[in-house]
Coordinates of C-alpha atoms in Angstrom, one line a residue:
Y1 CA -23.0 4.6 36.8
G2 CA -22.9 2.8 40.2
K3 CA -23.9 -0.2 38.3
W4 CA -20.3 -1.1 37.3
S5 CA -18.0 1.1 39.8
D6 CA -18.1 -1.2 42.6
R7 CA -17.3 -4.0 40.3
M8 CA -14.0 -2.0 39.7
V9 CA -13.1 -1.8 43.2
S10 CA -14.8 -4.2 45.5
S11 CA -14.2 -5.4 48.8
K12 CA -15.8 -8.4 50.9
V13 CA -18.6 -7.3 53.1
S14 CA -20.6 -9.8 54.9
F15 CA -24.4 -9.3 56.0
Q16 CA -23.5 -8.9 59.6
E17 CA -20.8 -6.1 58.8
A18 CA -23.1 -4.2 56.7
K19 CA -26.0 -4.5 59.1
A20 CA -23.9 -3.1 61.9
A21 CA -22.5 -0.2 60.2
V22 CA -26.0 0.9 59.1
E23 CA -27.1 0.6 62.6
L24 CA -24.3 2.8 63.6
H25 CA -24.1 5.3 61.0
G26 CA -27.7 5.8 60.1
S27 CA -27.8 4.9 56.3
N28 CA -26.3 2.8 53.5
R29 CA -24.6 5.8 52.2
K30 CA -22.7 6.6 55.5
A31 CA -22.2 2.7 56.3
A32 CA -20.5 2.3 52.7
A33 CA -18.1 5.5 53.5
A34 CA -17.3 3.9 56.8
L35 CA -16.6 0.7 55.6
G36 CA -14.4 1.5 52.5
V37 CA -16.7 0.6 50.0
G38 CA -19.4 1.4 47.2
E39 CA -23.0 2.0 48.7
T40 CA -24.1 -0.9 46.2
T41 CA -21.9 -3.3 48.0
V42 CA -23.7 -2.5 51.3
R43 CA -27.1 -2.7 49.6
R44 CA -25.9 -6.2 48.1
A45 CA -24.8 -7.5 51.4
L46 CA -27.9 -6.8 53.1
A47 CA -30.1 -8.1 50.8
R48 CA -28.1 -11.7 50.7
G49 CA -29.4 -11.9 54.5
P50 CA -27.5 -13.5 57.4
G51 CA -25.4 -16.5 57.0
S52 CA -24.5 -15.6 53.4
E53 CA -21.2 -15.3 52.0
P54 CA -20.1 -12.1 50.4
E55 CA -20.9 -12.0 46.7
E56 CA -18.0 -12.8 44.5
D57 CA -18.0 -9.6 42.1
L58 CA -15.6 -9.5 39.4
V59 CA -13.0 -6.9 39.8
L60 CA -10.1 -5.2 37.9
D61 CA -7.1 -4.9 40.2
P62 CA -4.1 -2.4 39.6
G63 CA -2.2 -4.9 37.6
H64 CA -4.8 -5.2 35.2
H65 CA -5.9 -8.8 35.9
L66 CA -9.3 -9.9 36.2
V67 CA -10.0 -11.4 39.7
R68 CA -13.0 -12.9 41.6
R69 CA -11.8 -11.9 45.2
S70 CA -9.9 -8.8 46.1
R71 CA -9.6 -5.9 48.7
Y72 CA -7.6 -3.0 49.3
R73 CA -6.1 -2.5 52.7
R74 CA -4.7 0.6 54.2
T75 CA -1.2 0.5 55.3
A76 CA 1.6 3.1 56.8
E77 CA 3.3 3.2 53.5
G78 CA -0.4 4.0 51.9
G79 CA -2.2 0.8 50.9
E80 CA -1.9 -2.5 49.1
W81 CA -4.0 -4.8 47.3
L82 CA -4.6 -8.2 48.3
I83 CA -5.9 -10.6 45.6
S84 CA -7.2 -14.2 46.8
E85 CA -8.2 -15.7 43.5
K86 CA -7.5 -14.7 40.0
V87 CA -10.0 -15.6 37.3
G88 CA -8.3 -17.4 34.5
P89 CA -5.6 -15.7 32.5
S90 CA -5.5 -11.9 32.4
D91 CA -5.5 -11.4 28.6
P92 CA -6.7 -8.2 26.7
A93 CA -9.7 -10.0 25.3
S94 CA -11.2 -11.0 29.0
I95 CA -10.3 -7.4 29.9
R96 CA -12.0 -5.9 26.8
E97 CA -15.1 -8.2 27.4
L98 CA -15.6 -6.5 31.0
F99 CA -15.3 -2.9 29.6
E100 CA -17.7 -4.0 27.0
D101 CA -19.9 -5.1 29.7
M102 CA -19.5 -1.8 31.1
A103 CA -20.4 -0.3 28.0
K104 CA -23.7 -2.1 27.5
E105 CA -25.0 -0.9 30.9
L106 CA -24.2 2.6 30.6
T107 CA -26.0 2.8 27.0
L108 CA -28.9 1.1 28.5
A109 CA -29.1 4.2 31.0
L110 CA -30.2 6.4 28.2
D111 CA -33.7 6.2 26.8
P112 CA -33.9 6.6 22.9
V113 CA -34.8 10.1 21.6
P114 CA -38.1 9.9 19.6
V115 CA -37.5 10.8 15.7
P116 CA -38.8 14.3 15.2
K117 CA -42.3 14.2 13.9
A118 CA -42.2 17.6 11.9
A119 CA -41.1 17.1 8.4
T120 CA -37.4 18.2 8.0
N121 CA -35.6 19.4 4.8
S122 CA -33.4 16.8 3.2
Q123 CA -31.3 19.5 1.4
L124 CA -30.3 21.4 4.7
L125 CA -27.5 20.6 7.5
N126 CA -27.5 22.8 10.8
L127 CA -24.1 23.3 12.2
Y128 CA -24.1 24.4 15.8
V129 CA -20.9 25.6 17.0
V130 CA -19.8 26.1 20.8
S131 CA -16.0 26.9 20.9
D132 CA -13.8 27.9 23.9
F133 CA -16.3 27.3 26.6
H134 CA -13.9 26.4 29.2
F135 CA -16.1 24.7 32.1
G136 CA -14.4 25.1 35.3
A137 CA -12.7 28.7 34.6
L138 CA -13.2 31.4 37.1
A139 CA -14.1 35.1 36.3
L140 CA -15.2 37.5 38.3
K141 CA -16.9 40.8 37.4
R142 CA -14.8 43.1 39.3
E143 CA -11.9 41.8 36.9
G144 CA -13.5 40.9 33.5
G145 CA -17.0 42.6 33.6
A146 CA -19.0 39.4 34.3
D147 CA -19.0 36.5 36.8
W148 CA -18.2 32.9 35.3
N149 CA -18.3 29.6 37.3
M150 CA -19.7 26.1 36.7
K151 CA -23.2 27.0 37.6
I152 CA -23.4 30.2 35.6
A153 CA -21.4 28.1 32.6
L154 CA -24.1 25.3 32.7
E155 CA -27.2 27.8 32.6
T156 CA -25.5 29.8 29.8
L157 CA -24.7 26.9 27.5
K158 CA -28.3 25.4 27.9
R159 CA -30.1 28.7 27.3
V160 CA -27.6 29.7 24.2
Y161 CA -27.9 26.0 22.8
G162 CA -31.5 25.9 23.1
E163 CA -32.0 29.2 21.3
M164 CA -30.0 28.1 18.4
L165 CA -31.6 25.0 18.0
L166 CA -35.2 27.2 18.2
R167 CA -34.0 29.6 15.6
S168 CA -32.4 27.5 13.1
P169 CA -34.5 25.8 10.2
D170 CA -35.9 22.3 10.1
A171 CA -33.0 20.3 8.7
E172 CA -32.1 16.7 8.2
V173 CA -28.9 16.5 9.7
G174 CA -27.6 18.5 12.8
V175 CA -23.8 18.9 13.5
V176 CA -23.0 19.4 17.2
C177 CA -19.6 21.0 17.0
Q178 CA -17.5 21.4 20.3
L179 CA -14.6 22.9 19.0
G180 CA -12.3 22.5 21.6
D181 CA -11.3 24.0 25.1
F182 CA -14.8 22.7 26.4
L183 CA -12.6 22.0 29.6
H184 CA -10.5 24.8 31.1
F185 CA -7.7 22.3 32.4
D186 CA -6.7 19.0 31.5
G187 CA -5.8 17.3 34.9
F188 CA -6.0 17.6 38.6
D189 CA -3.7 20.7 38.7
A190 CA -5.2 23.7 37.2
V191 CA -2.6 24.7 34.4
T192 CA -2.4 24.5 30.9
P193 CA -1.3 21.0 29.5
T194 CA 1.8 22.2 27.8
S195 CA 3.1 25.6 29.3
K196 CA 1.7 24.9 32.7
H197 CA 0.5 28.3 33.2
L198 CA -1.5 28.4 36.4
L199 CA -5.3 28.9 35.7
D200 CA -8.2 30.5 37.8
A201 CA -10.6 27.4 38.7
S202 CA -13.9 27.1 40.0
T203 CA -14.3 23.6 40.6
T204 CA -12.2 20.2 40.8
Y205 CA -11.1 18.1 38.0
S206 CA -13.8 15.4 38.8
E207 CA -16.8 17.7 38.7
M208 CA -15.8 19.8 36.0
S209 CA -15.4 16.3 33.8
R210 CA -19.0 15.1 35.3
V211 CA -20.8 18.4 34.4
A212 CA -18.9 18.7 30.9
V213 CA -19.9 15.0 29.9
H214 CA -23.6 15.2 30.8
A215 CA -23.8 18.9 29.2
L216 CA -22.4 17.3 26.0
V217 CA -25.1 14.5 26.5
W218 CA -27.8 17.0 26.7
M219 CA -26.9 19.0 23.8
I220 CA -26.6 15.5 21.2
R221 CA -30.1 14.4 22.9
E222 CA -31.7 18.2 22.1
T223 CA -30.3 18.1 18.6
L224 CA -31.8 14.6 18.0
K225 CA -35.0 15.8 19.2
K226 CA -35.1 18.4 16.1
H227 CA -33.2 16.5 13.3
Q228 CA -33.3 12.7 11.6
K229 CA -29.3 12.4 12.2
V230 CA -26.7 14.0 14.4
H231 CA -23.1 14.1 13.8
V232 CA -20.9 15.2 16.8
I233 CA -17.2 16.6 16.4
C234 CA -15.8 16.6 20.1
A235 CA -12.4 18.7 19.0
E236 CA -9.1 18.4 20.8
G237 CA -8.2 22.2 22.3
N238 CA -5.0 23.2 23.8
H239 CA -6.6 23.3 27.1
D240 CA -8.0 19.8 27.2
I241 CA -5.5 17.5 25.1
A242 CA -6.2 14.4 27.1
S243 CA -10.1 14.8 28.4
S244 CA -11.1 15.6 24.8
Q245 CA -10.2 12.1 23.9
M246 CA -11.8 11.0 27.3
M247 CA -15.2 12.9 26.3
R248 CA -15.0 11.0 22.8
V249 CA -14.7 7.7 24.2
W250 CA -17.6 8.2 26.6
L251 CA -19.8 9.6 23.9
N252 CA -18.8 6.6 21.6
V253 CA -19.9 4.2 24.5
L254 CA -23.3 6.2 25.3
F255 CA -24.3 6.7 21.7
G256 CA -22.5 3.7 20.1
D257 CA -25.6 1.9 19.4
D258 CA -27.7 4.6 18.2
P259 CA -28.2 4.7 14.4
R260 CA -29.0 8.3 14.2
V261 CA -26.1 9.6 16.0
M262 CA -22.3 9.3 14.7
I263 CA -19.6 10.6 17.0
D264 CA -16.3 11.6 15.1
D265 CA -13.7 9.7 17.1
S266 CA -10.6 10.6 15.2
D267 CA -7.6 11.1 17.4
V268 CA -5.8 13.7 15.2
P269 CA -7.1 17.2 16.0
Y270 CA -8.6 17.7 12.5
Y271 CA -12.3 16.6 11.4
A272 CA -14.3 16.6 8.4
Y273 CA -17.9 16.0 7.1
E274 CA -19.0 16.2 4.1
W275 CA -23.0 17.5 2.7
G276 CA -23.4 17.2 -0.9
K277 CA -21.1 19.5 -2.5
T278 CA -20.3 21.2 0.5
G279 CA -17.1 20.3 2.8
L280 CA -17.0 21.2 6.1
F281 CA -13.5 21.2 8.0
F282 CA -12.9 21.5 11.7
H283 CA -10.0 22.5 14.0
H284 CA -9.5 24.3 17.3
G285 CA -6.7 26.5 16.0
H286 CA -3.9 25.5 18.4
L287 CA -1.8 23.9 16.0
C288 CA -2.5 25.6 12.7
K289 CA -3.3 29.0 11.7
P290 CA -6.3 30.1 9.8
E291 CA -4.2 31.0 6.6
K292 CA -2.9 27.5 6.4
L293 CA -6.2 25.6 7.1
A294 CA -6.8 25.5 3.4
S295 CA -3.7 23.5 2.5
V296 CA -4.0 21.0 5.5
A297 CA -7.7 20.1 4.5
A298 CA -6.7 19.9 0.9
A299 CA -3.9 17.3 1.9
M300 CA -5.7 15.6 4.5
F301 CA -9.3 15.1 2.8
R302 CA -8.2 14.7 -0.8
E303 CA -11.3 13.3 -2.0
M304 CA -13.6 15.4 -0.4
W305 CA -11.7 18.4 -1.4
G306 CA -11.9 17.4 -5.1
R307 CA -15.8 16.7 -4.7
C308 CA -16.8 19.7 -2.8
P309 CA -16.9 23.1 -4.8
H310 CA -18.1 24.8 -1.3
M311 CA -15.4 24.3 1.3
V312 CA -15.7 26.0 4.6
A313 CA -13.2 25.8 7.7
H314 CA -14.3 26.4 11.2
C315 CA -11.9 26.9 14.0
G316 CA -11.6 28.6 17.5
D317 CA -8.9 29.3 20.0
K318 CA -8.5 33.3 19.6
H319 CA -11.8 33.9 21.6
H320 CA -13.2 36.4 19.1
F321 CA -15.1 36.2 15.6
L322 CA -13.4 36.5 12.4
R323 CA -14.9 35.5 9.1
G324 CA -11.8 35.4 6.7
K325 CA -11.6 35.9 2.9
D326 CA -12.4 33.0 0.5
D327 CA -8.9 32.0 -0.1
N328 CA -7.4 29.3 -1.7
G329 CA -11.1 27.7 -2.2
M330 CA -11.9 27.7 1.2
M331 CA -13.8 30.0 3.3
V332 CA -12.2 30.2 7.2
I333 CA -14.9 31.1 10.0
Q334 CA -13.3 31.9 13.5
H335 CA -15.6 31.4 16.2
P336 CA -15.9 33.5 19.4
T337 CA -16.5 32.3 23.1
L338 CA -19.4 32.3 25.5
A339 CA -17.1 32.3 28.5
A340 CA -16.5 35.6 30.6
K341 CA -13.0 37.1 30.7
D342 CA -10.9 35.7 33.5
R343 CA -8.1 37.8 35.1
Y344 CA -5.5 36.7 32.5
S345 CA -7.7 37.9 29.6
S346 CA -8.6 41.3 31.3
R347 CA -4.9 42.0 32.4
H348 CA -3.8 41.7 28.6
A349 CA -6.6 43.9 27.3
W350 CA -8.4 41.2 25.5
F351 CA -11.9 42.3 24.6
S352 CA -14.3 40.5 22.2
E353 CA -18.1 40.0 22.0
R354 CA -19.3 36.9 23.9
A355 CA -21.4 34.6 21.1
A356 CA -22.1 31.4 19.7
Y357 CA -23.0 30.7 16.0
S358 CA -25.2 28.2 14.1
Y359 CA -24.6 28.0 10.1
T360 CA -27.2 26.3 7.8
Y361 CA -25.6 24.5 4.5
T362 CA -27.2 23.3 1.6
K363 CA -26.3 20.0 -0.1
D364 CA -25.6 21.8 -3.7
H365 CA -25.0 25.8 -2.9
G366 CA -23.0 25.9 0.4
E367 CA -24.3 28.1 2.9
A368 CA -27.6 29.5 3.4
G369 CA -27.6 31.6 6.5
Y370 CA -26.6 31.7 9.9
V371 CA -28.0 32.3 13.7
R372 CA -26.0 34.4 16.1
V373 CA -26.9 34.1 20.0
T374 CA -25.1 36.0 22.9
P375 CA -25.6 35.6 26.6
E376 CA -27.5 38.8 26.9
M377 CA -29.8 37.4 24.3
V378 CA -31.1 34.8 26.6
G379 CA -31.0 36.7 29.9
C380 CA -27.4 35.3 30.9

């Protein structure tokens, strides 16, 4: 994403300054760090050659004004922005154009996934659920029976999700359902967003977010290899209220121009997908108990409820599997977690099998089968 990151915070660097810094520090990257700019800025300065003026990049200053020249100066009080030239009125349309420009550059970075050559069953839909994954959590084997950190989490996700794809039948549509709490904490402090309970963290928020977005992109692209169309649910959880919104925005930026991908960008934490006479309803479970999901689905998605005799709700939050009774016209399935137990779970004696499930649904008859994968099944 370096193509546009330098545009956001840019400094004036001449060819002579860049050349001297590289000679002194030995590389473009180290020179950029010493000058307080991005590596791309140094490369551009060197490419302009001696005698040239610094390139004028459009930047966005902290006051949300488009400017042509600006730089950040450190002071005893912390620092200040020095703006020497603004570009026209700082209206929302100009700022929106800048972000749209960024989005185009990001989108071009993803090569299109070829349409699967094998014939897919137009009557089937596969739902791949990953719930309460807790990227960024720290668990120790001596406390809960298994280790969990960023490296283990990413390897587990790829192996388990790959196995679900492999064992599920060929189907026209694949639903990537990230059912909430994909991230363990929601900001720079490792605490729960609302109660501020202290959490055991294995990494920083920046690294956790970066890996999580790349993991979601990988899941979507792998699903595109098997299915004609892919629908994506990136649900809000109680651990990642704000971050889940960020992830939906990024996924829309990255896949917004792909006609085979649909990102559900609802900011209301209830989601639905209609497949023939089968209605699928999703909620993490932190705001509504399982026994109330049927009435919520009927109220929020009235038309779908009336058209679909087969209604199924999928939720998570509690970290264990529960297949509820078919009550009030809807089957409720509560999904387990793949994450290892952290200290908090172990001290409260919460024990459940780690697993992930994919379900296959028909257009006319509802559920046709499911696939269950545990970390042990794939060597994790």
